[in-house]
């Protein structure tokens, strides 16, 4: 039973380029969450998605960042025109969605480490 | 608004010592969930435990135990007879309806177990 998959594990971009981070939830999970972890800090919530819907994006910067979770395929976190401050580890988590965040436990992927040169 | 404080930034112990990681939380809600996650050097986050606010029973799982004290708003984590493989960053998290149940994480405690 595969866990949450994220790719790539490491991503290097130059300032101004685009970064695309992918997340495949655990089998049977329909809810996806994205978090950002800055060096020596805890995880900060960015966005919560269900299939084809953004439920809560209160933690995501208004500009340059977007997320989607299409009907088919992985969830994508997209960062346009990256800047050095975007360098961080980005974690995806998934949950079954039977009860929503109130009763679901989130299971995390291995993370994508983004480095912006 | 909810808040999770892990006051210990780094703890260093020698193998076989017992170690307790502290977690203090703040919430105005009576219904909430508390979590502990482990992040080993490889980087992934491993779920360890979830407790709801109505269940104050302490829990033991092998060498791990958790002490939930509502009176002091604490959810401490103890590792008995620590091992080198326990070296990791441990995160405590809280979710409650005030935050739409999206977990708020503490800053983590880095545990280093020396052989």
CSV table of N, CA and C in Angstrom, one decimal, chain A residues 10-112:
chain,number,residue,atom,x,y,z
A,10,UNK,N,13.9,16.7,-5.1
A,10,UNK,CA,14.7,17.9,-5.0
A,10,UNK,C,14.5,18.6,-6.3
A,11,UNK,N,14.4,19.9,-6.2
A,11,UNK,CA,14.2,20.7,-7.4
A,11,UNK,C,15.0,22.0,-7.3
A,12,UNK,N,15.8,22.3,-8.3
A,12,UNK,CA,16.6,23.5,-8.3
A,12,UNK,C,16.1,24.4,-9.4
A,13,UNK,N,15.8,25.6,-9.1
A,13,UNK,CA,15.3,26.6,-10.1
A,13,UNK,C,16.1,27.9,-9.9
A,14,UNK,N,16.3,28.6,-11.0
A,14,UNK,CA,16.8,30.0,-11.0
A,14,UNK,C,15.7,31.0,-10.8
A,15,UNK,N,16.1,32.1,-10.2
A,15,UNK,CA,15.1,33.1,-10.0
A,15,UNK,C,14.3,33.4,-11.3
A,16,UNK,N,13.0,33.5,-11.2
A,16,UNK,CA,12.2,33.9,-12.3
A,16,UNK,C,11.6,32.7,-13.1
A,17,UNK,N,12.1,31.5,-12.8
A,17,UNK,CA,11.6,30.3,-13.4
A,17,UNK,C,10.4,29.8,-12.7
A,18,UNK,N,9.7,28.8,-13.2
A,18,UNK,CA,8.5,28.2,-12.6
A,18,UNK,C,8.9,26.9,-11.9
A,19,UNK,N,8.3,26.6,-10.8
A,19,UNK,CA,8.4,25.4,-10.1
A,19,UNK,C,7.1,24.6,-10.1
A,20,UNK,N,7.1,23.4,-10.4
A,20,UNK,CA,5.9,22.5,-10.4
A,20,UNK,C,6.2,21.3,-9.5
A,21,UNK,N,5.4,21.2,-8.4
A,21,UNK,CA,5.6,20.2,-7.4
A,21,UNK,C,4.3,19.3,-7.5
A,22,UNK,N,4.6,18.0,-7.6
A,22,UNK,CA,3.5,17.0,-7.7
A,22,UNK,C,3.3,16.2,-6.5
A,23,UNK,N,2.0,15.8,-6.3
A,23,UNK,CA,1.7,15.0,-5.1
A,23,UNK,C,0.6,14.0,-5.5
A,24,UNK,N,0.9,12.7,-5.3
A,24,UNK,CA,-0.1,11.7,-5.5
A,24,UNK,C,-0.6,11.2,-4.1
A,25,UNK,N,-1.8,11.4,-3.8
A,25,UNK,CA,-2.3,10.9,-2.5
A,25,UNK,C,-2.3,9.4,-2.3
A,26,UNK,N,-2.4,9.0,-1.1
A,26,UNK,CA,-2.5,7.6,-0.8
A,26,UNK,C,-3.8,7.0,-1.5
A,27,UNK,N,-3.8,5.8,-1.8
A,27,UNK,CA,-4.9,5.2,-2.5
A,27,UNK,C,-6.1,5.3,-1.6
A,28,UNK,N,-7.2,5.8,-2.2
A,28,UNK,CA,-8.5,5.9,-1.5
A,28,UNK,C,-8.6,7.3,-0.8
A,29,UNK,N,-7.6,8.1,-0.8
A,29,UNK,CA,-7.7,9.4,-0.2
A,29,UNK,C,-8.1,10.5,-1.2
A,30,UNK,N,-9.0,11.3,-0.8
A,30,UNK,CA,-9.5,12.3,-1.8
A,30,UNK,C,-9.2,13.7,-1.3
A,31,UNK,N,-8.6,13.9,-0.2
A,31,UNK,CA,-8.2,15.2,0.3
A,31,UNK,C,-6.7,15.4,0.3
A,32,UNK,N,-6.3,16.5,-0.1
A,32,UNK,CA,-4.9,16.8,-0.2
A,32,UNK,C,-4.6,18.2,0.5
A,33,UNK,N,-3.5,18.2,1.2
A,33,UNK,CA,-3.1,19.4,1.9
A,33,UNK,C,-1.6,19.7,1.4
A,34,UNK,N,-1.3,21.0,1.3
A,34,UNK,CA,0.1,21.4,1.0
A,34,UNK,C,0.6,22.3,2.2
A,35,UNK,N,1.8,22.0,2.6
A,35,UNK,CA,2.5,22.7,3.7
A,35,UNK,C,3.9,23.2,3.2
A,36,UNK,N,4.4,24.3,3.8
A,36,UNK,CA,5.7,24.7,3.5
A,36,UNK,C,6.5,24.7,4.8
A,37,UNK,N,7.7,24.2,4.7
A,37,UNK,CA,8.6,24.2,5.9
A,37,UNK,C,9.9,25.0,5.6
A,38,UNK,N,10.0,26.1,6.2
A,38,UNK,CA,11.2,26.9,6.1
A,38,UNK,C,12.3,26.3,7.0
A,39,UNK,N,13.5,26.6,6.7
A,39,UNK,CA,14.6,26.1,7.5
A,39,UNK,C,14.4,26.4,9.0
A,40,UNK,N,14.5,25.3,9.8
A,40,UNK,CA,14.4,25.4,11.3
A,40,UNK,C,13.1,26.0,11.7
A,41,UNK,N,12.1,25.8,10.9
A,41,UNK,CA,10.7,26.2,11.4
A,41,UNK,C,9.8,25.0,11.2
A,42,UNK,N,8.6,25.2,11.9
A,42,UNK,CA,7.6,24.1,11.7
A,42,UNK,C,6.9,24.3,10.4
A,43,UNK,N,5.9,23.4,10.2
A,43,UNK,CA,5.2,23.4,8.9
A,43,UNK,C,4.1,24.5,9.0
A,44,UNK,N,4.0,25.2,7.9
A,44,UNK,CA,2.9,26.2,7.7
A,44,UNK,C,1.9,25.7,6.6
A,45,UNK,N,0.7,25.7,7.0
A,45,UNK,CA,-0.4,25.3,6.1
A,45,UNK,C,-0.5,26.3,4.9
A,46,UNK,N,-0.6,25.7,3.7
A,46,UNK,CA,-0.8,26.6,2.5
A,46,UNK,C,-2.2,26.4,1.9
A,47,UNK,N,-2.6,25.2,1.6
A,47,UNK,CA,-3.8,25.0,0.9
A,47,UNK,C,-4.4,23.6,1.1
A,48,UNK,N,-5.7,23.5,1.1
A,48,UNK,CA,-6.5,22.3,1.3
A,48,UNK,C,-7.4,22.1,0.1
A,49,UNK,N,-7.2,20.9,-0.6
A,49,UNK,CA,-8.0,20.7,-1.8
A,49,UNK,C,-8.7,19.3,-1.7
A,50,UNK,N,-9.9,19.3,-2.3
A,50,UNK,CA,-10.5,18.0,-2.7
A,50,UNK,C,-10.5,18.0,-4.2
A,51,UNK,N,-10.9,16.8,-4.7
A,51,UNK,CA,-10.9,16.7,-6.2
A,51,UNK,C,-11.6,17.8,-6.9
A,52,UNK,N,-10.9,18.5,-7.7
A,52,UNK,CA,-11.4,19.6,-8.6
A,52,UNK,C,-11.9,20.8,-7.7
A,53,UNK,N,-11.6,20.9,-6.4
A,53,UNK,CA,-12.0,22.0,-5.6
A,53,UNK,C,-10.9,22.5,-4.7
A,54,UNK,N,-10.8,23.8,-4.6
A,54,UNK,CA,-10.0,24.3,-3.5
A,54,UNK,C,-10.9,24.7,-2.3
A,55,UNK,N,-10.6,24.0,-1.2
A,55,UNK,CA,-11.5,24.2,0.0
A,55,UNK,C,-11.0,25.4,0.8
A,56,UNK,N,-9.7,25.5,1.0
A,56,UNK,CA,-9.1,26.5,1.9
A,56,UNK,C,-7.8,26.8,1.4
A,57,UNK,N,-7.6,28.1,0.9
A,57,UNK,CA,-6.3,28.5,0.5
A,57,UNK,C,-5.7,29.7,1.3
A,58,UNK,N,-6.2,29.7,2.5
A,58,UNK,CA,-5.9,30.9,3.4
A,58,UNK,C,-4.4,31.0,3.7
A,59,UNK,N,-3.7,29.9,3.6
A,59,UNK,CA,-2.2,30.0,3.9
A,59,UNK,C,-1.3,30.2,2.7
A,60,UNK,N,-1.9,30.3,1.5
A,60,UNK,CA,-1.1,30.4,0.3
A,60,UNK,C,-1.0,31.9,-0.1
A,61,UNK,N,0.3,32.3,-0.5
A,61,UNK,CA,0.5,33.7,-0.9
A,61,UNK,C,-0.5,34.0,-2.1
A,62,UNK,N,-0.9,35.2,-2.2
A,62,UNK,CA,-1.9,35.6,-3.2
A,62,UNK,C,-1.3,35.6,-4.6
A,63,UNK,N,0.0,35.9,-4.6
A,63,UNK,CA,0.6,36.0,-5.9
A,63,UNK,C,1.6,34.9,-6.2
A,64,UNK,N,1.7,34.5,-7.4
A,64,UNK,CA,2.7,33.5,-7.9
A,64,UNK,C,2.4,32.1,-7.5
A,65,UNK,N,1.6,31.8,-6.5
A,65,UNK,CA,1.3,30.5,-6.1
A,65,UNK,C,-0.1,30.0,-6.5
A,66,UNK,N,-0.2,28.8,-7.0
A,66,UNK,CA,-1.5,28.2,-7.3
A,66,UNK,C,-1.4,26.7,-7.0
A,67,UNK,N,-2.6,26.2,-6.8
A,67,UNK,CA,-2.6,24.7,-6.6
A,67,UNK,C,-3.9,24.2,-7.3
A,68,UNK,N,-3.8,22.9,-7.7
A,68,UNK,CA,-4.9,22.2,-8.3
A,68,UNK,C,-4.9,20.8,-7.9
A,69,UNK,N,-6.0,20.2,-8.0
A,69,UNK,CA,-6.2,18.7,-7.7
A,69,UNK,C,-7.2,18.2,-8.7
A,70,UNK,N,-6.8,17.9,-9.9
A,70,UNK,CA,-7.7,17.6,-11.0
A,70,UNK,C,-8.4,16.2,-10.8
A,71,UNK,N,-9.4,16.0,-11.5
A,71,UNK,CA,-10.2,14.7,-11.4
A,71,UNK,C,-9.3,13.5,-11.6
A,72,UNK,N,-8.4,13.7,-12.6
A,72,UNK,CA,-7.4,12.6,-12.8
A,72,UNK,C,-6.0,13.2,-12.6
A,73,UNK,N,-5.2,12.4,-12.0
A,73,UNK,CA,-3.8,12.8,-11.9
A,73,UNK,C,-3.5,13.4,-10.5
A,74,UNK,N,-2.2,13.8,-10.4
A,74,UNK,CA,-1.8,14.2,-9.1
A,74,UNK,C,-2.2,15.7,-8.8
A,75,UNK,N,-2.1,16.1,-7.5
A,75,UNK,CA,-2.2,17.5,-7.2
A,75,UNK,C,-0.9,18.2,-7.6
A,76,UNK,N,-1.1,19.4,-8.0
A,76,UNK,CA,0.1,20.2,-8.5
A,76,UNK,C,0.1,21.5,-7.7
A,77,UNK,N,1.3,21.8,-7.1
A,77,UNK,CA,1.5,23.1,-6.5
A,77,UNK,C,2.5,23.8,-7.5
A,78,UNK,N,2.1,25.0,-7.9
A,78,UNK,CA,2.8,25.7,-8.9
A,78,UNK,C,3.3,27.0,-8.4
A,79,UNK,N,4.5,27.3,-8.6
A,79,UNK,CA,5.1,28.6,-8.1
A,79,UNK,C,5.7,29.3,-9.3
A,80,UNK,N,5.1,30.4,-9.7
A,80,UNK,CA,5.6,31.1,-10.8
A,80,UNK,C,6.7,32.2,-10.4
A,81,UNK,N,7.6,32.4,-11.3
A,81,UNK,CA,8.6,33.5,-11.1
A,81,UNK,C,9.3,33.3,-9.7
A,82,UNK,N,9.8,32.2,-9.4
A,82,UNK,CA,10.4,31.9,-8.1
A,82,UNK,C,11.4,32.9,-7.7
A,83,UNK,N,11.4,33.1,-6.4
A,83,UNK,CA,12.4,34.0,-5.7
A,83,UNK,C,13.2,33.2,-4.7
A,84,UNK,N,14.3,33.7,-4.2
A,84,UNK,CA,15.1,33.0,-3.3
A,84,UNK,C,14.3,32.6,-2.0
A,85,UNK,N,13.4,33.5,-1.6
A,85,UNK,CA,12.6,33.2,-0.4
A,85,UNK,C,11.7,32.1,-0.5
A,86,UNK,N,11.5,31.6,-1.8
A,86,UNK,CA,10.6,30.4,-1.9
A,86,UNK,C,11.4,29.1,-1.6
A,87,UNK,N,12.7,29.2,-1.4
A,87,UNK,CA,13.5,28.0,-1.1
A,87,UNK,C,13.0,27.4,0.2
A,88,UNK,N,12.5,26.2,0.2
A,88,UNK,CA,11.9,25.5,1.4
A,88,UNK,C,11.6,24.1,1.0
A,89,UNK,N,11.2,23.3,2.0
A,89,UNK,CA,10.6,22.0,1.8
A,89,UNK,C,9.1,22.1,1.7
A,90,UNK,N,8.6,21.5,0.7
A,90,UNK,CA,7.1,21.6,0.5
A,90,UNK,C,6.6,20.2,0.7
A,91,UNK,N,5.7,20.1,1.7
A,91,UNK,CA,5.1,18.8,2.0
A,91,UNK,C,3.7,18.7,1.6
A,92,UNK,N,3.3,17.5,1.1
A,92,UNK,CA,1.9,17.2,0.7
A,92,UNK,C,1.4,16.2,1.7
A,93,UNK,N,0.2,16.3,2.1
A,93,UNK,CA,-0.4,15.3,3.0
A,93,UNK,C,-1.8,14.9,2.4
A,94,UNK,N,-2.2,13.7,2.6
A,94,UNK,CA,-3.5,13.3,2.2
A,94,UNK,C,-4.3,12.7,3.3
A,95,UNK,N,-5.6,12.7,3.2
A,95,UNK,CA,-6.5,12.1,4.2
A,95,UNK,C,-7.7,11.4,3.4
A,96,UNK,N,-8.3,10.5,4.1
A,96,UNK,CA,-9.4,9.8,3.4
A,96,UNK,C,-10.6,10.7,3.0
A,97,UNK,N,-10.8,11.7,3.8
A,97,UNK,CA,-11.9,12.6,3.5
A,97,UNK,C,-13.3,12.2,4.0
A,98,UNK,N,-13.3,11.1,4.7
A,98,UNK,CA,-14.7,10.6,5.2
A,98,UNK,C,-15.3,11.6,6.1
A,99,UNK,N,-14.5,12.2,7.0
A,99,UNK,CA,-15.0,13.2,7.9
A,99,UNK,C,-14.5,14.6,7.8
A,100,UNK,N,-13.7,14.8,6.8
A,100,UNK,CA,-13.0,16.1,6.7
A,100,UNK,C,-11.9,16.3,7.7
A,101,UNK,N,-11.3,17.4,7.7
A,101,UNK,CA,-10.1,17.6,8.5
A,101,UNK,C,-10.4,17.4,10.0
A,102,UNK,N,-11.7,17.5,10.4
A,102,UNK,CA,-12.0,17.4,11.8
A,102,UNK,C,-11.8,16.0,12.4
A,103,UNK,N,-11.9,15.0,11.5
A,103,UNK,CA,-11.7,13.6,12.0
A,103,UNK,C,-10.7,12.8,11.3
A,104,UNK,N,-10.2,13.4,10.1
A,104,UNK,CA,-9.2,12.7,9.4
A,104,UNK,C,-7.8,12.9,9.9
A,105,UNK,N,-7.0,11.9,9.9
A,105,UNK,CA,-5.6,12.1,10.1
A,105,UNK,C,-4.9,12.2,8.8
A,106,UNK,N,-4.0,13.2,8.8
A,106,UNK,CA,-3.2,13.4,7.5
A,106,UNK,C,-1.9,12.6,7.5
A,107,UNK,N,-1.7,12.0,6.4
A,107,UNK,CA,-0.4,11.3,6.2
A,107,UNK,C,0.4,12.0,5.1
A,108,UNK,N,1.7,12.2,5.5
A,108,UNK,CA,2.6,13.1,4.8
A,108,UNK,C,3.4,12.3,3.8
A,109,UNK,N,3.7,13.0,2.7
A,109,UNK,CA,4.7,12.5,1.7
A,109,UNK,C,6.1,12.9,2.2
A,110,UNK,N,7.1,12.5,1.4
A,110,UNK,CA,8.5,12.8,1.7
A,110,UNK,C,9.0,14.2,1.5
A,111,UNK,N,8.2,15.0,0.9
A,111,UNK,CA,8.5,16.4,0.6
A,111,UNK,C,9.3,16.6,-0.6
A,112,UNK,N,9.2,17.8,-1.1
A,112,UNK,CA,10.1,18.3,-2.2
A,112,UNK,C,10.9,19.5,-1.7
